[in-house]
Each structure stands twice: as structure tokens, then as C-alpha cells.
Amino acid sequence: MQPSPSKILVVRNDRLGDFMLAYPTFLLLKQALPQTEIHALVPAYTKEMAECCNGIDATVIDPGPEASATHQRALLKRLRQERYDAIVALYSTTRVGLLACLSGIPYRLGPATKIAQVFYNRRLVQRRSRSEKPEYQYNLDLAFRLLADFAVPAGSVPLPPYLRFPANETSSLRTAFCRSRNIPETDLLVFIHPGSGGSAGNLSVEQFAALARLMHSWKPFTVVITAGPGEEQKAARLQALLAGLPSTIYYSREGLRRFAQHIQFADVFISGSTGPLHIAGALDRPTAAFYTRRRSATSLRWQTLNSDGRRLAFSPPETAAPEDMGAVDIEAAAYEISRSYLARTDN
């Protein structure tokens, strides 16, 4: 039996949505190993969200595969200096596996897939491409394996919300947001994020506009169109198509943490399968998401982290091509979103 590790590095250094789906893993490890330092290897652009996670004690920035040899050597030096007892690669690449091996980390756990597996001395067979379970569960399976190897009781998986900001801060931010945009504070705020990171298909701007126009609520609502860098034109096009419907555009220009604070006061968050959707899920906000039926991008594989009653998913019908998002039944989606999230519930 090995002693419990004093310092663990957990790797999830790909996209924002993928990282958010690792939140339960970090929280489970911290719950089971409260005295262990848990570090996260992440790209610079998800660092803010790593710093928001209560299961992470420190972050290590990965310069990425395109970085120079100088930057790769600097990362290797950092890994050696930290003297980690264990590394868990939730997302495995040959480069990261080699760095872990060269850094001398004694316990190296990763998925038993691709050539990268040769650099790990502990492996777990995972067939993620089959999409037989949610991505966050694949991540958790690796955490359970590590805890079992060190004979540490895992306990139960933490429940949502996995991310939360103080209620008074959220309330003040919502009030300021509404007042600065002349939105009645009694309005419901329906967030629509029409942009996409490009890894999965999405609705067109015209479909999002049709969806908003078809939704019905028991009280007035304002559509909040969210946009990150490079998504400004798409947001403007959507607002133009919503002429006559109360709407505003929120440009996320103050970093991901500030964006997440705004998402926390959304009454509904609607988007394709993209990073902001998974922030909303981690916050346990009601979500409505649109997915392709492509095997690696299904609604099951990329299921959000929110509670069951706060999660809706829509995809093209079986009669259409798996990635034909134009075949999604927008009228049916609008009805379900309205019934589930915008209907009066105090009767």
C-alpha cells in the first residue's frame, strides 16, 4: 500500500467546455484527499476558471503544443521542481505524457489509448469515442482509479452546483446590469449564446432568432445575447433579427470569471455545445443545448453538469443527417423551453 500522495497534478489542457467537465473530478479528489495539494495543468485561457474551482490549489500553465522548445523546457523544469507524487491525465497527448515521464513523477495515470499510453505506468481503458457515458464521468473514472490505487476511500461524488459565486455579489451585479441597460429588474433574463468554439455543429443565427420569437413566458423576458472575442458580428446579426423583442448584447471582455458571474444570474442559458454552456451547467443554471448526433459530439457525451431538471437537449431527428442542425425542430424546442423554464410555478 502506498502512502497518500502529497501533491497531484491533474491534466485537462484542452478546450473550455472540456475543462469545466473536469470540475467534479477536482472536487472529488479534494474531498477524498483534503491534505493533498491538487494542481491543474491548463492553457492560459482557462486559468481563470481553474482558479474559481475549490478543488484546485494551484495552476500550472501549459504553453501548448505549438510553443517553442524553450517554453517546453520551462514547463518540464516546473514539473520537476514541483516534485509531484502523481499525475492524472484526463486528456492525454504524447507531448504531455513524455513531459510527465521525463519529469520523474513516480505515479502516472492516463487513458490506455493512442501512443501516449506508453508514458504512463498506470492505465485505464476508456473508449471515449463510443460516447457511452458523459465526458465528466470518464474524468471521474480516472480519479476513482487513482484513489483506489492509493487505498483512499472515494466517498460520494459531489452534487451540483460545482461552481458558485456569493449570492450578494450576483444580486448586485444583476441589478447593475439591468439598470445600465434599462431592463426592468422584474424581467426574466434569457441568455442566448449563438457563438461556437468550432468543435461541434450549432444552430444558425436565424434559428436562434426563430427560437426566441417562439418562446412564451408567464412574465416579460429580455434576451441577453452573449458574445466572446470574435463573436461580435454574430451577436449583432442576432439582435437585428430580434427587432421588436426586448434584447441586449453582453460582450465578454473582462475575462471568463466575470462572464461566469453574469451567467449565474441567467434564468435560462441557451446555446450549442460550447464552453459557456458548460459554465452554465457547472453553475446549475437551467440550460437548453443543441447538439449534433455525431457519435463523438452527442448530447450524452457532452451532457452538462447541472441537475436533471435543469437540463434540456435537442438534436436533429433520426430521419436527418447526424450533423444537419437545420433539421432541428425549433418550434418543439421553444415549446419545451417555455414549458420547463418560463411557465409559472407558484400555483
Short mmCIF file of C-alpha atoms in Angstrom, two decimals:
data_model
loop_
_atom_site.label_atom_id
_atom_site.label_comp_id
_atom_site.label_asym_id
_atom_site.label_seq_id
_atom_site.Cartn_x
_atom_site.Cartn_y
_atom_site.Cartn_z
CA MET A 1 0.00 0.00 0.00
CA GLN A 2 1.41 3.40 -0.98
CA PRO A 3 1.10 6.45 1.28
CA SER A 4 -1.39 9.03 0.14
CA PRO A 5 0.14 11.45 -2.36
CA SER A 6 1.04 14.87 -1.00
CA LYS A 7 0.88 16.60 -4.37
CA ILE A 8 -1.05 15.64 -7.53
CA LEU A 9 -1.07 17.20 -10.99
CA VAL A 10 -4.32 16.80 -12.93
CA VAL A 11 -4.18 17.49 -16.67
CA ARG A 12 -7.11 18.97 -18.58
CA ASN A 13 -5.41 21.30 -21.01
CA ASP A 14 -7.78 21.43 -23.97
CA ARG A 15 -10.95 23.49 -24.50
CA LEU A 16 -13.01 25.48 -22.00
CA GLY A 17 -16.01 23.15 -22.09
CA ASP A 18 -13.79 20.11 -21.58
CA PHE A 19 -12.17 21.77 -18.59
CA MET A 20 -15.50 22.67 -16.97
CA LEU A 21 -16.50 19.00 -17.21
CA ALA A 22 -13.48 18.18 -15.03
CA TYR A 23 -14.82 20.21 -12.08
CA PRO A 24 -16.43 17.17 -10.37
CA THR A 25 -13.10 15.32 -10.64
CA PHE A 26 -11.14 18.08 -8.90
CA LEU A 27 -13.78 18.38 -6.19
CA LEU A 28 -13.91 14.62 -5.64
CA LEU A 29 -10.13 14.42 -5.27
CA LYS A 30 -10.03 17.34 -2.83
CA GLN A 31 -12.89 15.81 -0.83
CA ALA A 32 -11.08 12.47 -0.59
CA LEU A 33 -7.60 13.98 -0.10
CA PRO A 34 -8.11 17.24 1.83
CA GLN A 35 -4.44 17.47 2.85
CA THR A 36 -3.14 16.85 -0.67
CA GLU A 37 -2.12 19.72 -2.92
CA ILE A 38 -4.02 19.41 -6.19
CA HIS A 39 -2.62 21.33 -9.13
CA ALA A 40 -4.17 21.70 -12.59
CA LEU A 41 -2.26 21.82 -15.88
CA VAL A 42 -4.29 24.16 -18.08
CA PRO A 43 -3.82 26.54 -21.02
CA ALA A 44 -3.64 30.23 -20.13
CA TYR A 45 -7.16 30.96 -21.36
CA THR A 46 -8.88 28.59 -18.90
CA LYS A 47 -6.69 29.63 -15.95
CA GLU A 48 -9.38 31.93 -14.54
CA MET A 49 -11.90 29.11 -14.36
CA ALA A 50 -9.32 26.83 -12.75
CA GLU A 51 -8.78 29.48 -10.10
CA CYS A 52 -12.53 29.51 -9.43
CA CYS A 53 -12.58 25.78 -8.59
CA ASN A 54 -12.48 24.93 -4.88
CA GLY A 55 -10.80 21.63 -5.69
CA ILE A 56 -7.70 23.24 -7.20
CA ASP A 57 -4.89 24.63 -5.07
CA ALA A 58 -2.64 25.93 -7.85
CA THR A 59 -2.43 26.11 -11.62
CA VAL A 60 0.41 25.31 -14.00
CA ILE A 61 0.19 26.93 -17.40
CA ASP A 62 0.74 24.72 -20.42
CA PRO A 63 2.19 26.78 -23.29
CA GLY A 64 0.64 24.30 -25.74
CA PRO A 65 1.98 22.01 -28.45
CA GLU A 66 2.87 24.89 -30.78
CA ALA A 67 5.09 26.61 -28.21
CA SER A 68 8.83 26.80 -28.70
CA ALA A 69 11.29 24.28 -27.34
CA THR A 70 12.33 26.92 -24.79
CA HIS A 71 8.80 27.05 -23.40
CA GLN A 72 8.52 23.25 -23.36
CA ARG A 73 11.79 23.04 -21.38
CA ALA A 74 10.48 25.65 -18.96
CA LEU A 75 7.36 23.55 -18.36
CA LEU A 76 9.46 20.45 -17.81
CA LYS A 77 11.61 22.36 -15.31
CA ARG A 78 8.48 23.48 -13.44
CA LEU A 79 7.15 19.92 -13.28
CA ARG A 80 10.45 18.68 -11.88
CA GLN A 81 10.60 21.47 -9.31
CA GLU A 82 7.11 20.72 -8.02
CA ARG A 83 8.10 17.10 -7.25
CA TYR A 84 4.64 15.68 -7.84
CA ASP A 85 3.81 12.28 -6.39
CA ALA A 86 1.22 11.60 -9.08
CA ILE A 87 -0.16 12.87 -12.35
CA VAL A 88 -3.60 12.10 -13.75
CA ALA A 89 -4.06 12.90 -17.42
CA LEU A 90 -7.78 13.42 -18.02
CA TYR A 91 -6.78 14.48 -21.51
CA SER A 92 -3.74 12.65 -22.81
CA THR A 93 -1.33 13.61 -25.57
CA THR A 94 2.07 12.24 -26.46
CA ARG A 95 3.72 15.55 -25.54
CA VAL A 96 2.21 15.69 -22.05
CA GLY A 97 2.88 12.01 -21.45
CA LEU A 98 6.53 12.47 -22.39
CA LEU A 99 6.86 15.52 -20.15
CA ALA A 100 5.34 13.60 -17.24
CA CYS A 101 7.76 10.74 -17.79
CA LEU A 102 10.80 13.00 -18.12
CA SER A 103 9.81 14.95 -15.01
CA GLY A 104 10.22 11.82 -12.89
CA ILE A 105 6.68 11.74 -11.49
CA PRO A 106 6.50 8.24 -9.95
CA TYR A 107 2.76 7.58 -10.42
CA ARG A 108 1.49 8.39 -13.90
CA LEU A 109 -2.13 7.56 -14.77
CA GLY A 110 -3.74 8.11 -18.15
CA PRO A 111 -6.21 6.57 -20.58
CA ALA A 112 -4.97 3.43 -22.33
CA THR A 113 -5.38 4.96 -25.77
CA LYS A 114 -3.08 6.02 -28.58
CA ILE A 115 0.69 6.01 -28.43
CA ALA A 116 0.69 8.35 -25.41
CA GLN A 117 -0.17 5.45 -23.13
CA VAL A 118 3.43 4.19 -23.22
CA PHE A 119 4.46 7.07 -20.97
CA TYR A 120 2.05 6.10 -18.17
CA ASN A 121 2.76 3.35 -15.67
CA ARG A 122 -0.91 3.18 -14.72
CA ARG A 123 -3.55 2.99 -17.44
CA LEU A 124 -7.32 2.85 -17.61
CA VAL A 125 -9.08 1.52 -20.68
CA GLN A 126 -11.60 4.11 -21.86
CA ARG A 127 -13.48 4.07 -25.15
CA ARG A 128 -14.48 7.71 -25.17
CA SER A 129 -15.07 7.72 -28.91
CA ARG A 130 -18.00 5.39 -28.33
CA SER A 131 -19.71 8.11 -26.25
CA GLU A 132 -21.29 5.56 -23.93
CA LYS A 133 -21.33 7.90 -20.92
CA PRO A 134 -20.88 11.62 -20.19
CA GLU A 135 -17.41 13.12 -20.51
CA TYR A 136 -17.40 14.16 -16.86
CA GLN A 137 -17.92 10.51 -15.89
CA TYR A 138 -14.90 9.42 -17.94
CA ASN A 139 -12.90 12.01 -15.98
CA LEU A 140 -14.27 10.75 -12.67
CA ASP A 141 -13.37 7.17 -13.56
CA LEU A 142 -9.70 8.16 -13.66
CA ALA A 143 -10.00 9.85 -10.25
CA PHE A 144 -11.61 6.72 -8.79
CA ARG A 145 -8.74 4.64 -10.18
CA LEU A 146 -6.13 6.88 -8.55
CA LEU A 147 -7.91 6.79 -5.19
CA ALA A 148 -8.23 3.00 -5.38
CA ASP A 149 -4.52 2.64 -6.18
CA PHE A 150 -3.65 4.64 -3.07
CA ALA A 151 -6.31 2.85 -0.98
CA VAL A 152 -8.17 6.11 -0.29
CA PRO A 153 -11.97 5.91 0.15
CA ALA A 154 -13.58 7.97 -2.61
CA GLY A 155 -16.83 8.88 -0.90
CA SER A 156 -19.76 10.11 -2.93
CA VAL A 157 -19.45 12.33 -5.98
CA PRO A 158 -20.18 15.98 -5.08
CA LEU A 159 -23.51 17.30 -6.30
CA PRO A 160 -24.21 20.47 -8.30
CA PRO A 161 -23.63 23.34 -8.27
CA TYR A 162 -19.92 22.78 -8.85
CA LEU A 163 -19.24 26.48 -9.25
CA ARG A 164 -20.85 29.25 -7.23
CA PHE A 165 -20.26 32.93 -6.59
CA PRO A 166 -21.58 34.73 -3.46
CA ALA A 167 -25.31 35.42 -3.76
CA ASN A 168 -24.96 39.06 -2.72
CA GLU A 169 -22.37 39.68 -5.44
CA THR A 170 -24.60 38.05 -8.05
CA SER A 171 -27.63 40.07 -6.94
CA SER A 172 -25.70 43.35 -7.06
CA LEU A 173 -24.24 42.53 -10.45
CA ARG A 174 -27.67 41.65 -11.86
CA THR A 175 -29.15 44.91 -10.56
CA ALA A 176 -26.33 46.96 -12.05
CA PHE A 177 -26.57 45.06 -15.33
CA CYS A 178 -30.31 45.69 -15.68
CA ARG A 179 -30.13 49.33 -14.67
CA SER A 180 -27.29 50.11 -17.07
CA ARG A 181 -29.32 48.67 -19.95
CA ASN A 182 -32.77 49.92 -18.95
CA ILE A 183 -34.04 46.40 -18.41
CA PRO A 184 -36.91 46.12 -15.91
CA GLU A 185 -35.48 44.28 -12.90
CA THR A 186 -38.61 42.11 -12.82
CA ASP A 187 -37.86 40.71 -16.29
CA LEU A 188 -36.62 37.17 -16.72
CA LEU A 189 -33.22 37.10 -18.42
CA VAL A 190 -32.94 34.55 -21.22
CA PHE A 191 -29.32 34.24 -22.26
CA ILE A 192 -28.59 33.07 -25.80
CA HIS A 193 -25.00 32.39 -26.85
CA PRO A 194 -25.00 31.99 -30.65
CA GLY A 195 -21.24 31.56 -30.96
CA SER A 196 -19.36 28.29 -31.00
CA GLY A 197 -15.81 27.14 -30.38
CA GLY A 198 -16.00 25.27 -33.66
CA SER A 199 -15.71 21.74 -32.27
CA ALA A 200 -19.40 20.93 -32.80
CA GLY A 201 -22.24 21.99 -35.07
CA ASN A 202 -24.59 24.74 -33.96
CA LEU A 203 -27.85 26.40 -34.86
CA SER A 204 -27.75 29.27 -37.33
CA VAL A 205 -28.35 32.82 -36.16
CA GLU A 206 -31.72 32.67 -37.93
CA GLN A 207 -32.69 29.56 -35.95
CA PHE A 208 -31.76 31.20 -32.66
CA ALA A 209 -33.88 34.21 -33.64
CA ALA A 210 -36.84 31.99 -34.51
CA LEU A 211 -36.44 30.16 -31.21
CA ALA A 212 -36.52 33.39 -29.21
CA ARG A 213 -39.62 34.62 -31.03
CA LEU A 214 -41.45 31.35 -30.43
CA MET A 215 -40.82 31.20 -26.70
CA HIS A 216 -43.60 32.21 -24.32
CA SER A 217 -43.27 33.26 -20.70
CA TRP A 218 -45.68 33.95 -17.86
CA LYS A 219 -43.87 37.27 -17.30
CA PRO A 220 -41.84 39.61 -19.54
CA PHE A 221 -38.34 38.50 -20.51
CA THR A 222 -35.34 40.12 -22.12
CA VAL A 223 -32.98 38.20 -24.37
CA VAL A 224 -29.35 38.67 -23.36
CA ILE A 225 -27.14 37.81 -26.35
CA THR A 226 -23.68 36.85 -25.14
CA ALA A 227 -20.55 37.10 -27.23
CA GLY A 228 -16.89 36.40 -26.66
CA PRO A 229 -13.96 37.79 -28.67
CA GLY A 230 -14.55 37.33 -32.39
CA GLU A 231 -18.28 36.71 -31.95
CA GLU A 232 -19.40 40.34 -32.09
CA GLN A 233 -20.79 40.25 -35.63
CA LYS A 234 -22.83 37.13 -34.98
CA ALA A 235 -24.31 38.73 -31.86
CA ALA A 236 -25.18 41.91 -33.77
CA ARG A 237 -26.89 39.89 -36.51
CA LEU A 238 -28.98 38.06 -33.97
CA GLN A 239 -30.06 41.26 -32.27
CA ALA A 240 -31.06 42.73 -35.63
CA LEU A 241 -33.26 39.68 -36.27
CA LEU A 242 -34.89 40.18 -32.86
CA ALA A 243 -36.12 43.70 -33.68
CA GLY A 244 -39.24 44.37 -31.62
CA LEU A 245 -38.28 41.84 -28.94
CA PRO A 246 -36.50 43.21 -25.84
CA SER A 247 -32.83 42.30 -26.19
CA THR A 248 -29.34 43.42 -25.30
CA ILE A 249 -25.83 42.24 -26.13
CA TYR A 250 -23.34 41.38 -23.41
CA TYR A 251 -19.80 41.35 -24.76
CA SER A 252 -17.50 39.29 -22.56
CA ARG A 253 -14.41 41.49 -22.43
CA GLU A 254 -13.44 41.24 -18.77
CA GLY A 255 -12.34 37.63 -18.65
CA LEU A 256 -14.03 34.30 -18.06
CA ARG A 257 -14.61 34.78 -14.34
CA ARG A 258 -16.64 37.93 -14.96
CA PHE A 259 -18.52 36.18 -17.75
CA ALA A 260 -19.35 33.32 -15.38
CA GLN A 261 -20.60 35.78 -12.77
CA HIS A 262 -23.06 37.13 -15.34
CA ILE A 263 -24.16 33.63 -16.36
CA GLN A 264 -25.03 32.90 -12.72
CA PHE A 265 -27.98 35.30 -12.87
CA ALA A 266 -29.35 33.89 -16.13
CA ASP A 267 -32.86 32.49 -15.77
CA VAL A 268 -32.21 30.31 -18.83
CA PHE A 269 -29.00 29.75 -20.82
CA ILE A 270 -29.39 28.62 -24.45
CA SER A 271 -26.57 27.67 -26.81
CA GLY A 272 -24.88 24.98 -28.82
CA SER A 273 -22.37 22.62 -27.23
CA THR A 274 -19.76 25.20 -26.29
CA GLY A 275 -17.69 26.40 -23.34
CA PRO A 276 -20.13 28.96 -21.90
CA LEU A 277 -22.85 26.28 -21.87
CA HIS A 278 -20.68 24.17 -19.59
CA ILE A 279 -20.02 27.13 -17.31
CA ALA A 280 -23.81 27.49 -17.01
CA GLY A 281 -24.08 23.78 -16.25
CA ALA A 282 -21.43 23.97 -13.52
CA LEU A 283 -23.38 26.88 -12.01
CA ASP A 284 -26.53 24.72 -12.10
CA ARG A 285 -28.42 27.25 -14.20
CA PRO A 286 -31.30 25.97 -16.38
CA THR A 287 -29.85 25.17 -19.80
CA ALA A 288 -31.17 24.32 -23.24
CA ALA A 289 -28.47 22.97 -25.54
CA PHE A 290 -28.36 21.98 -29.20
CA TYR A 291 -26.16 19.05 -30.22
CA THR A 292 -25.42 17.14 -33.38
CA ARG A 293 -25.92 13.37 -33.38
CA ARG A 294 -22.32 12.79 -34.48
CA ARG A 295 -21.04 9.96 -32.31
CA SER A 296 -18.26 11.98 -30.70
CA ALA A 297 -20.49 15.01 -30.09
CA THR A 298 -23.75 13.62 -28.75
CA SER A 299 -25.87 15.13 -26.01
CA LEU A 300 -24.97 12.19 -23.76
CA ARG A 301 -21.20 12.55 -24.21
CA TRP A 302 -21.28 16.32 -23.66
CA GLN A 303 -24.02 16.41 -21.07
CA THR A 304 -23.89 19.49 -18.85
CA LEU A 305 -23.23 19.32 -15.12
CA ASN A 306 -26.48 20.80 -13.88
CA SER A 307 -29.25 18.92 -12.10
CA ASP A 308 -31.52 16.71 -14.18
CA GLY A 309 -34.48 19.08 -14.02
CA ARG A 310 -32.35 21.97 -15.23
CA ARG A 311 -31.08 20.38 -18.43
CA LEU A 312 -32.69 20.18 -21.88
CA ALA A 313 -31.02 18.83 -25.01
CA PHE A 314 -32.11 18.96 -28.66
CA SER A 315 -30.63 17.30 -31.75
CA PRO A 316 -31.54 16.62 -35.39
CA PRO A 317 -34.15 13.87 -35.79
CA GLU A 318 -33.16 10.33 -36.73
CA THR A 319 -34.54 10.94 -40.21
CA ALA A 320 -31.94 13.67 -40.84
CA ALA A 321 -28.17 13.51 -41.20
CA PRO A 322 -26.41 13.49 -37.80
CA GLU A 323 -24.92 16.98 -38.31
CA ASP A 324 -27.88 18.58 -40.07
CA MET A 325 -28.68 21.24 -37.46
CA GLY A 326 -31.10 22.83 -39.90
CA ALA A 327 -33.39 19.86 -39.28
CA VAL A 328 -33.76 20.60 -35.55
CA ASP A 329 -37.43 21.21 -34.67
CA ILE A 330 -37.19 24.80 -33.40
CA GLU A 331 -40.91 25.06 -32.65
CA ALA A 332 -40.82 21.96 -30.45
CA ALA A 333 -37.67 23.22 -28.70
CA ALA A 334 -39.27 26.60 -27.99
CA TYR A 335 -42.34 24.89 -26.56
CA GLU A 336 -40.25 22.67 -24.28
CA ILE A 337 -38.05 25.54 -23.07
CA SER A 338 -41.14 27.64 -22.36
CA ARG A 339 -42.91 24.81 -20.55
CA SER A 340 -39.89 23.80 -18.49
CA TYR A 341 -38.35 27.14 -17.59
CA LEU A 342 -40.68 30.04 -18.38
CA ALA A 343 -44.04 28.81 -17.08
CA ARG A 344 -45.41 30.00 -13.77
CA THR A 345 -44.53 27.58 -10.96
CA ASP A 346 -46.15 29.09 -7.85
CA ASN A 347 -49.62 27.67 -8.41
#
